[in-house]
Tab-separated table of C-alpha atoms in Angstrom:
chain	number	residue	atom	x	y	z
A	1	UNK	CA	-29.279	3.797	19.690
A	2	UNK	CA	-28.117	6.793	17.354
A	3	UNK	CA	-27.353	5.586	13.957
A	4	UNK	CA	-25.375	8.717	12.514
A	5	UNK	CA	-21.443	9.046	13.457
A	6	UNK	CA	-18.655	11.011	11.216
A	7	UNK	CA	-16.906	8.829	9.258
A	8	UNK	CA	-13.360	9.627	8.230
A	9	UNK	CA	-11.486	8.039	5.414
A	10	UNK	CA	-7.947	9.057	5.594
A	11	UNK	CA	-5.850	8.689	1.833
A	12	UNK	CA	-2.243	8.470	3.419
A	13	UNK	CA	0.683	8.265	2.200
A	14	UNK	CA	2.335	4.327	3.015
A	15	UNK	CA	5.933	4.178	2.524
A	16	UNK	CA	7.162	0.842	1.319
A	17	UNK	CA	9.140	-0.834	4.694
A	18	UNK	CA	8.841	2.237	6.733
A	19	UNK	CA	6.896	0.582	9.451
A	20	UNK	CA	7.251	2.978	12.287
A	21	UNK	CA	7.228	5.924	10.020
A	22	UNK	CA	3.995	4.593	8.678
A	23	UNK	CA	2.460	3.969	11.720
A	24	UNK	CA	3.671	7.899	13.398
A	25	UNK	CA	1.780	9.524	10.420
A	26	UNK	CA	-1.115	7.065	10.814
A	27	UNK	CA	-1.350	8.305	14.249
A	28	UNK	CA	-1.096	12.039	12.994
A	29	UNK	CA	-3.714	11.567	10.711
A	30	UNK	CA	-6.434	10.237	13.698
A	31	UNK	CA	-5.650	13.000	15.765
A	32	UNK	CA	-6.203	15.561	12.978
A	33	UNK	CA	-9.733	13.365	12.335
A	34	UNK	CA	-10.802	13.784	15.810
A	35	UNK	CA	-9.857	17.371	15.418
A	36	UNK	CA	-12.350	17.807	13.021
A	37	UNK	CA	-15.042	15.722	14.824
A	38	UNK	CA	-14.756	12.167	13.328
A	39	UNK	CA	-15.703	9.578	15.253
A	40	UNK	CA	-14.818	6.372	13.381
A	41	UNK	CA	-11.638	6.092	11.350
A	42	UNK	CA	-10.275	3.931	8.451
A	43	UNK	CA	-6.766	3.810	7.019
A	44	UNK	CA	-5.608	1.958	4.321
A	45	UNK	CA	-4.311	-1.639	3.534
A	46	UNK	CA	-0.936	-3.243	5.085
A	47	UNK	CA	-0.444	0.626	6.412
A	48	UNK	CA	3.158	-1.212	7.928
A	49	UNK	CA	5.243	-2.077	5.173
A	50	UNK	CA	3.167	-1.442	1.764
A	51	UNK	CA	1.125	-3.943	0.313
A	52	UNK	CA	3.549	-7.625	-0.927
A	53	UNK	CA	6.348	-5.483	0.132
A	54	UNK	CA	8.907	-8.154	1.225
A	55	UNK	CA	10.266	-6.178	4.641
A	56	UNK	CA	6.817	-7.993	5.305
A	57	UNK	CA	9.087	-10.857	6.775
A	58	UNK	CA	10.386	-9.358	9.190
A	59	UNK	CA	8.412	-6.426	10.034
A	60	UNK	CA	5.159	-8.088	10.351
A	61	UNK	CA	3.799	-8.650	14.151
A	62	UNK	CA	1.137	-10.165	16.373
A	63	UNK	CA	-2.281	-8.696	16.988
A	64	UNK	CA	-3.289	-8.241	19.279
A	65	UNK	CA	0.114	-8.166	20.621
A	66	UNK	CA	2.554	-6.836	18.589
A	67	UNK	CA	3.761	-2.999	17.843
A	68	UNK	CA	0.878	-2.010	15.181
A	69	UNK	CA	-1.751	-2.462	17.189
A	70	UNK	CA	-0.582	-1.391	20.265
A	71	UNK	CA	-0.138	2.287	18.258
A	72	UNK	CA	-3.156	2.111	16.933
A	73	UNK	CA	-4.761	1.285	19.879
A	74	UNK	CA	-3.450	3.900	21.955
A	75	UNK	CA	-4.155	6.482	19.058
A	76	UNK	CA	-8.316	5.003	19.311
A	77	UNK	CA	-7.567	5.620	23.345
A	78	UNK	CA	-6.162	9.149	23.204
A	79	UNK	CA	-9.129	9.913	20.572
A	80	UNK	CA	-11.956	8.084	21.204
A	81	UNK	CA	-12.280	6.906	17.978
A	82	UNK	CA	-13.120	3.538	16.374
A	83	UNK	CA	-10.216	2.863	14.072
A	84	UNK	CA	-9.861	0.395	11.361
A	85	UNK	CA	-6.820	-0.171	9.416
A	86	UNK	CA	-5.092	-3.025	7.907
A	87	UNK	CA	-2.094	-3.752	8.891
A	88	UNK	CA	0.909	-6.900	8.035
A	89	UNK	CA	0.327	-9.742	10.486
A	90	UNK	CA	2.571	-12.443	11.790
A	91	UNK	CA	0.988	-15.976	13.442
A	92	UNK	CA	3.474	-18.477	14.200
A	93	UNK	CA	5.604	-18.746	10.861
A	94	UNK	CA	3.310	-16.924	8.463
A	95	UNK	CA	2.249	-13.541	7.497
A	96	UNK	CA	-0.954	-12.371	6.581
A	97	UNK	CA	-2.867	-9.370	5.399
A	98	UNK	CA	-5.064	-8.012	7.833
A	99	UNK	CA	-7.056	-5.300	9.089
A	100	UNK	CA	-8.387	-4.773	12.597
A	101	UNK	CA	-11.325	-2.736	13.812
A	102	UNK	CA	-10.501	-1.321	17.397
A	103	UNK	CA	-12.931	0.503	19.601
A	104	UNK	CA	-12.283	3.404	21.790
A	105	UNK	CA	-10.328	1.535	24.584
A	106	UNK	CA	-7.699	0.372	21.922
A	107	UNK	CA	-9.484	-3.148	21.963
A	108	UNK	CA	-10.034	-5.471	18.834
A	109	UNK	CA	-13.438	-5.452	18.197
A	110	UNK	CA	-12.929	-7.415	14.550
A	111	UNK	CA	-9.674	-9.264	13.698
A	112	UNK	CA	-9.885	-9.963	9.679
A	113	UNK	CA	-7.593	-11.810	7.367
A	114	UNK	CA	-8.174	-11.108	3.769
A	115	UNK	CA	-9.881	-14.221	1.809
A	116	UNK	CA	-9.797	-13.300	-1.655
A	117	UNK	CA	-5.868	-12.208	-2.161
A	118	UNK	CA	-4.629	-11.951	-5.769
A	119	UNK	CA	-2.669	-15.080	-6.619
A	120	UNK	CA	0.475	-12.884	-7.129
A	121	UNK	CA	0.406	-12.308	-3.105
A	122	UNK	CA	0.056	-15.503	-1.902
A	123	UNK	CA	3.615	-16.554	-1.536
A	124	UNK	CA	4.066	-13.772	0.969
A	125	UNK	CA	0.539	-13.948	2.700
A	126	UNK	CA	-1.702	-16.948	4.314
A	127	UNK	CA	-5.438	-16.421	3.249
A	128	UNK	CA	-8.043	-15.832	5.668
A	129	UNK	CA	-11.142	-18.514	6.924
A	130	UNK	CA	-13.747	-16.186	8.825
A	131	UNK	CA	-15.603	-13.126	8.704
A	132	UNK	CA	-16.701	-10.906	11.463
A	133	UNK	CA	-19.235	-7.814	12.439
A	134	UNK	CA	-18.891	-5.849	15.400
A	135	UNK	CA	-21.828	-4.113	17.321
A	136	UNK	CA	-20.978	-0.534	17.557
A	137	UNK	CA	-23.206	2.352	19.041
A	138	UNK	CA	-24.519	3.071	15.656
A	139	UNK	CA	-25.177	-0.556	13.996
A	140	UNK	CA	-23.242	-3.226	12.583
A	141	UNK	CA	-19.892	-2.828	11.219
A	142	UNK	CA	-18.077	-5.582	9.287
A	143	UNK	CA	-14.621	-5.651	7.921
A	144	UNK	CA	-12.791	-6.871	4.735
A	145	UNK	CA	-9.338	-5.649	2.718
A	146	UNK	CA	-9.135	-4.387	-1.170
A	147	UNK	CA	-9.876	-7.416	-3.233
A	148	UNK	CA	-12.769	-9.260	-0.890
A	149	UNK	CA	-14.854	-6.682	-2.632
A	150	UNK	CA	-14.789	-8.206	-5.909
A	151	UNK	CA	-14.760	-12.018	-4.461
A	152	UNK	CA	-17.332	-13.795	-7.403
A	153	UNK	CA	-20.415	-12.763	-6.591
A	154	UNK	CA	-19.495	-10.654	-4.292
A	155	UNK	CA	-19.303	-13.484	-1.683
A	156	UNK	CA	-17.683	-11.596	1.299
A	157	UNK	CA	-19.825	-8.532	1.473
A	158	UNK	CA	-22.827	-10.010	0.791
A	159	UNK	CA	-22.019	-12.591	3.624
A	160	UNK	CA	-21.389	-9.432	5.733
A	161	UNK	CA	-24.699	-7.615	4.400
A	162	UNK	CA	-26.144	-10.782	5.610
A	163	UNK	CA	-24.443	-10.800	9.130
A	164	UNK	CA	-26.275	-7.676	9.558
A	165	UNK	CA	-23.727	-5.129	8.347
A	166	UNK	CA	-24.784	-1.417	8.151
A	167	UNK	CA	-21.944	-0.739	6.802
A	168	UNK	CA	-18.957	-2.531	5.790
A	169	UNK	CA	-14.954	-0.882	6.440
A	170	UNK	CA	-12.332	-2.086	3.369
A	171	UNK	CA	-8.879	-1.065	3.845
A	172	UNK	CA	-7.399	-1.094	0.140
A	173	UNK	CA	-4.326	-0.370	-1.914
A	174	UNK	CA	-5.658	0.746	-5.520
A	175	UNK	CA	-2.579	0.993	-7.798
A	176	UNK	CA	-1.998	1.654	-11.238
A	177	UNK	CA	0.267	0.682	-13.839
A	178	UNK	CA	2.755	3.603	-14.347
A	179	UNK	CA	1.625	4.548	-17.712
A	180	UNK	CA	-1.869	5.000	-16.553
A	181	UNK	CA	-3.390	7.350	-17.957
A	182	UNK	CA	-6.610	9.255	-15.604
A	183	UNK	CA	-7.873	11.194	-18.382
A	184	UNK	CA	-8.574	8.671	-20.693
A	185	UNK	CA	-9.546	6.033	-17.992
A	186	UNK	CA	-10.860	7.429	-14.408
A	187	UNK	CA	-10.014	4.947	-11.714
A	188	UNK	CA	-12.797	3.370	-10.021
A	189	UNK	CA	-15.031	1.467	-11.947
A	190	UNK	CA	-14.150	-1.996	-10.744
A	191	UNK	CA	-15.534	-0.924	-7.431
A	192	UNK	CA	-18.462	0.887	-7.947
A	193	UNK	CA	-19.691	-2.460	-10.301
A	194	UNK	CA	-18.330	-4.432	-6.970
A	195	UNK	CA	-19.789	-2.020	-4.218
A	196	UNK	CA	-23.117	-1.063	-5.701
A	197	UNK	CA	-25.158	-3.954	-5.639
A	198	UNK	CA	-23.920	-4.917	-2.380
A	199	UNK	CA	-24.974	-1.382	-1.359
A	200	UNK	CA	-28.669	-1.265	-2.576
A	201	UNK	CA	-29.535	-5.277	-2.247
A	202	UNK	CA	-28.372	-4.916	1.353
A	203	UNK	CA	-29.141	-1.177	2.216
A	204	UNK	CA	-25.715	-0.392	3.847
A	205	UNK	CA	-22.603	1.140	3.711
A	206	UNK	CA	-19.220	0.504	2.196
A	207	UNK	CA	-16.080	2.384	2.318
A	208	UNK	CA	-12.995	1.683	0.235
A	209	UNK	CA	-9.721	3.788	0.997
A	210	UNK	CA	-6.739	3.378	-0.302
A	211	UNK	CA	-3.736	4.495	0.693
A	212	UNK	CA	-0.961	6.893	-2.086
A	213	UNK	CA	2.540	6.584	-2.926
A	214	UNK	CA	5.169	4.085	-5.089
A	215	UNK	CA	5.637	0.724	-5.094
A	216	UNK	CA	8.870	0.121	-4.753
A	217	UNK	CA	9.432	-3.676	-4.412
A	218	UNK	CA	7.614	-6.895	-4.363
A	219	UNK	CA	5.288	-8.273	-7.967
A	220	UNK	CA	3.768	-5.267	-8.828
A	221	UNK	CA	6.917	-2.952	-8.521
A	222	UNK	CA	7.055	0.264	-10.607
A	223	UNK	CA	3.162	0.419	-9.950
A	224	UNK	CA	1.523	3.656	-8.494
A	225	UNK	CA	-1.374	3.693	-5.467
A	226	UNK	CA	-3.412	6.629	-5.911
A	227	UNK	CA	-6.123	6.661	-3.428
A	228	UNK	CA	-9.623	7.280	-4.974
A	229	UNK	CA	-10.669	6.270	-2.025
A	230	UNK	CA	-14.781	5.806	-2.611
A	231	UNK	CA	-17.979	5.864	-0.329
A	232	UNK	CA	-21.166	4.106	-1.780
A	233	UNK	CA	-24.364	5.173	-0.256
A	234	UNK	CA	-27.010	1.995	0.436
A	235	UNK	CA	-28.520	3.464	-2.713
A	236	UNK	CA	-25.483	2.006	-4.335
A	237	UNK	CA	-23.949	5.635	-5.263
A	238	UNK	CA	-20.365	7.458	-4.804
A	239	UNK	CA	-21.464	9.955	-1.948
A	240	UNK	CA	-17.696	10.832	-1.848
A	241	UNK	CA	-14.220	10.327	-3.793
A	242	UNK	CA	-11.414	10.918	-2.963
A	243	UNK	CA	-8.652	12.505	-5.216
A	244	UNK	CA	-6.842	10.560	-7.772
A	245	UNK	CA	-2.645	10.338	-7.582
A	246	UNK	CA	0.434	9.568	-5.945
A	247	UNK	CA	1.025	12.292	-4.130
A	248	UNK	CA	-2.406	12.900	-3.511
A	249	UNK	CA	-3.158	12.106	0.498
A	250	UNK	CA	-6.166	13.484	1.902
A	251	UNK	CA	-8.728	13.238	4.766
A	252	UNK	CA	-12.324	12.685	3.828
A	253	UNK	CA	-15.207	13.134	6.301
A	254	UNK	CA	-18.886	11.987	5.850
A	255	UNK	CA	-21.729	11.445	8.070
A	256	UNK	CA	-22.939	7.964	7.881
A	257	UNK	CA	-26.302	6.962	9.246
A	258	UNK	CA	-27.229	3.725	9.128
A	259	UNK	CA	-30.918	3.050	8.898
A	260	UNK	CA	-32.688	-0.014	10.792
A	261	UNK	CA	-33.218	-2.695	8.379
A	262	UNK	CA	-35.063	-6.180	7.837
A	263	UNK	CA	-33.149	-9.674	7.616
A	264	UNK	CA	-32.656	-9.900	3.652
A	265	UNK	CA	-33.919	-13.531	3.235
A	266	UNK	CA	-37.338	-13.850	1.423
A	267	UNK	CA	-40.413	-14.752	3.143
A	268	UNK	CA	-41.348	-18.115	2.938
A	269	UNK	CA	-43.841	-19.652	1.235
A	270	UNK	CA	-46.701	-21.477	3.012
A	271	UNK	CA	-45.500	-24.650	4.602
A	272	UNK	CA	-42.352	-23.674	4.476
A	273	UNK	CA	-39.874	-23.543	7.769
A	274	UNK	CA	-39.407	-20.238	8.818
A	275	UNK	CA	-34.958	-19.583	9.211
A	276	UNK	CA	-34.406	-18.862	13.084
């Protein structure tokens, strides 16, 4: 099994309740990825209408079935990419925020619903119940969306780490106040406190990108998303950042090799059980 591939993390721009327009430049960006030799992809969170944007009601759709992931899926199928982005879902009368992980043949290889939304979303979006890994050609690769990551104690990806996870995918939507002020406070240090342990307890992967541009509508309108999207190395250090501001897209490549790992559970002590 090889256990290197070329990760890309592409910073797009989202526009708030442009759902096809989102979703063309989404597909722009893979090709231009596989153009320069990546072979797994993530985009950003709720890459349809914006993240709590309320066009989320009517714009949201099925997965498998509905129009998001059928362009995604034929963008993975015309690149041969693995391609994980979130996306705004609709099951029966509800909408959640989601992310899927399709292989190569525009299949669903992980379907995700994001546990640990902020209360301020939760009118618009159900929460999620399960988590799920995927075995790719190069290891394990689980999925969760922006705020999982700092769960308490880090619940979701170290339930991931402990599904076997080299390396976990987080579609995100980082935003700032509008008086925010980079200089005087980089972005980012909620998630390397969030993604570092994870990183070195576990030995894996994780890979936060966010997407740029206003928000124009919904609880936190009048804030900013300004990608920073972040890779942390299983050392638990930023191997790559992306750049900071709302205008600021961007298309980050990194090789990723995931190394062959133990289970992380302690050995037990004489007498003990062994876990099966």
């Amino acid at each position: 099994m090889a256990n290197t591939f070329c990760l890309a993390m592409i910073q797009m721009r989202v526009v708030p309740g442009d759902k096809r327009g989102n979703l063309e430049r989404a597909r722009q960006w893979l090709h231009e990825a596989r153009r320069q030799g990546a072979e797994v992809a993530v985009l950003p969170e709720a890459i349809t209408t914006g993240w709590t944007h309320p066009s989320a009601r009517e714009l949201a759709d099925e997965v498998p079935g509905g129009e998001a992931v059928s362009t995604l899926g034929q963008a993975a199928r015309e690149t041969g990419m693995y391609v994980c982005s979130g996306l705004v879902e609709r099951h029966g009368g509800q909408c959640y925020n989601s992310a899927v992980l399709l292989g190569p043949e525009g299949e669903v290889w992980v379907h995700h619903r994001k546990i640990n939304e902020l209360d301020i979303a939760h009118d618009l979006y159900g929460l999620g119940d399960r988590l799920q890994v995927a075995v790719t050609p190069w290891g394990r690769f689980g999925v969760m969306i922006c705020a999982d990551g700092f769960a308490s104690g880090q619940a979701i990806s170290r339930c991931l780490g402990l599904m076997g996870a080299g390396v976990i995918l987080s579609p995100c939507a980082w935003a700032v106040a509008p008086e925010h002020d980079q200089a005087k406070e980089p972005y980012g240090q909620l998630w390397r406190q969030s993604y570092g342990p994870v990183a070195r307890e576990f030995g894996l992967w994780i890979a936060g990108v966010s997407n740029v541009g206003p928000i124009t509508a919904g609880p936190w309108a009048g804030r900013r998303c300004i990608g920073c999207s972040m890779l942390v190395n299983p050392a638990g250090e930023v191997a790559l950042q992306g750049p900071y501001g709302e205008e600021a897209e961007a298309l980050l490549l990194a090789n990723v090799q995931i190394a062959p790992r133990p289970r992380p559970w302690q050995e037990p002590s004489p007498g003990q059980p062994r876990p099966r």
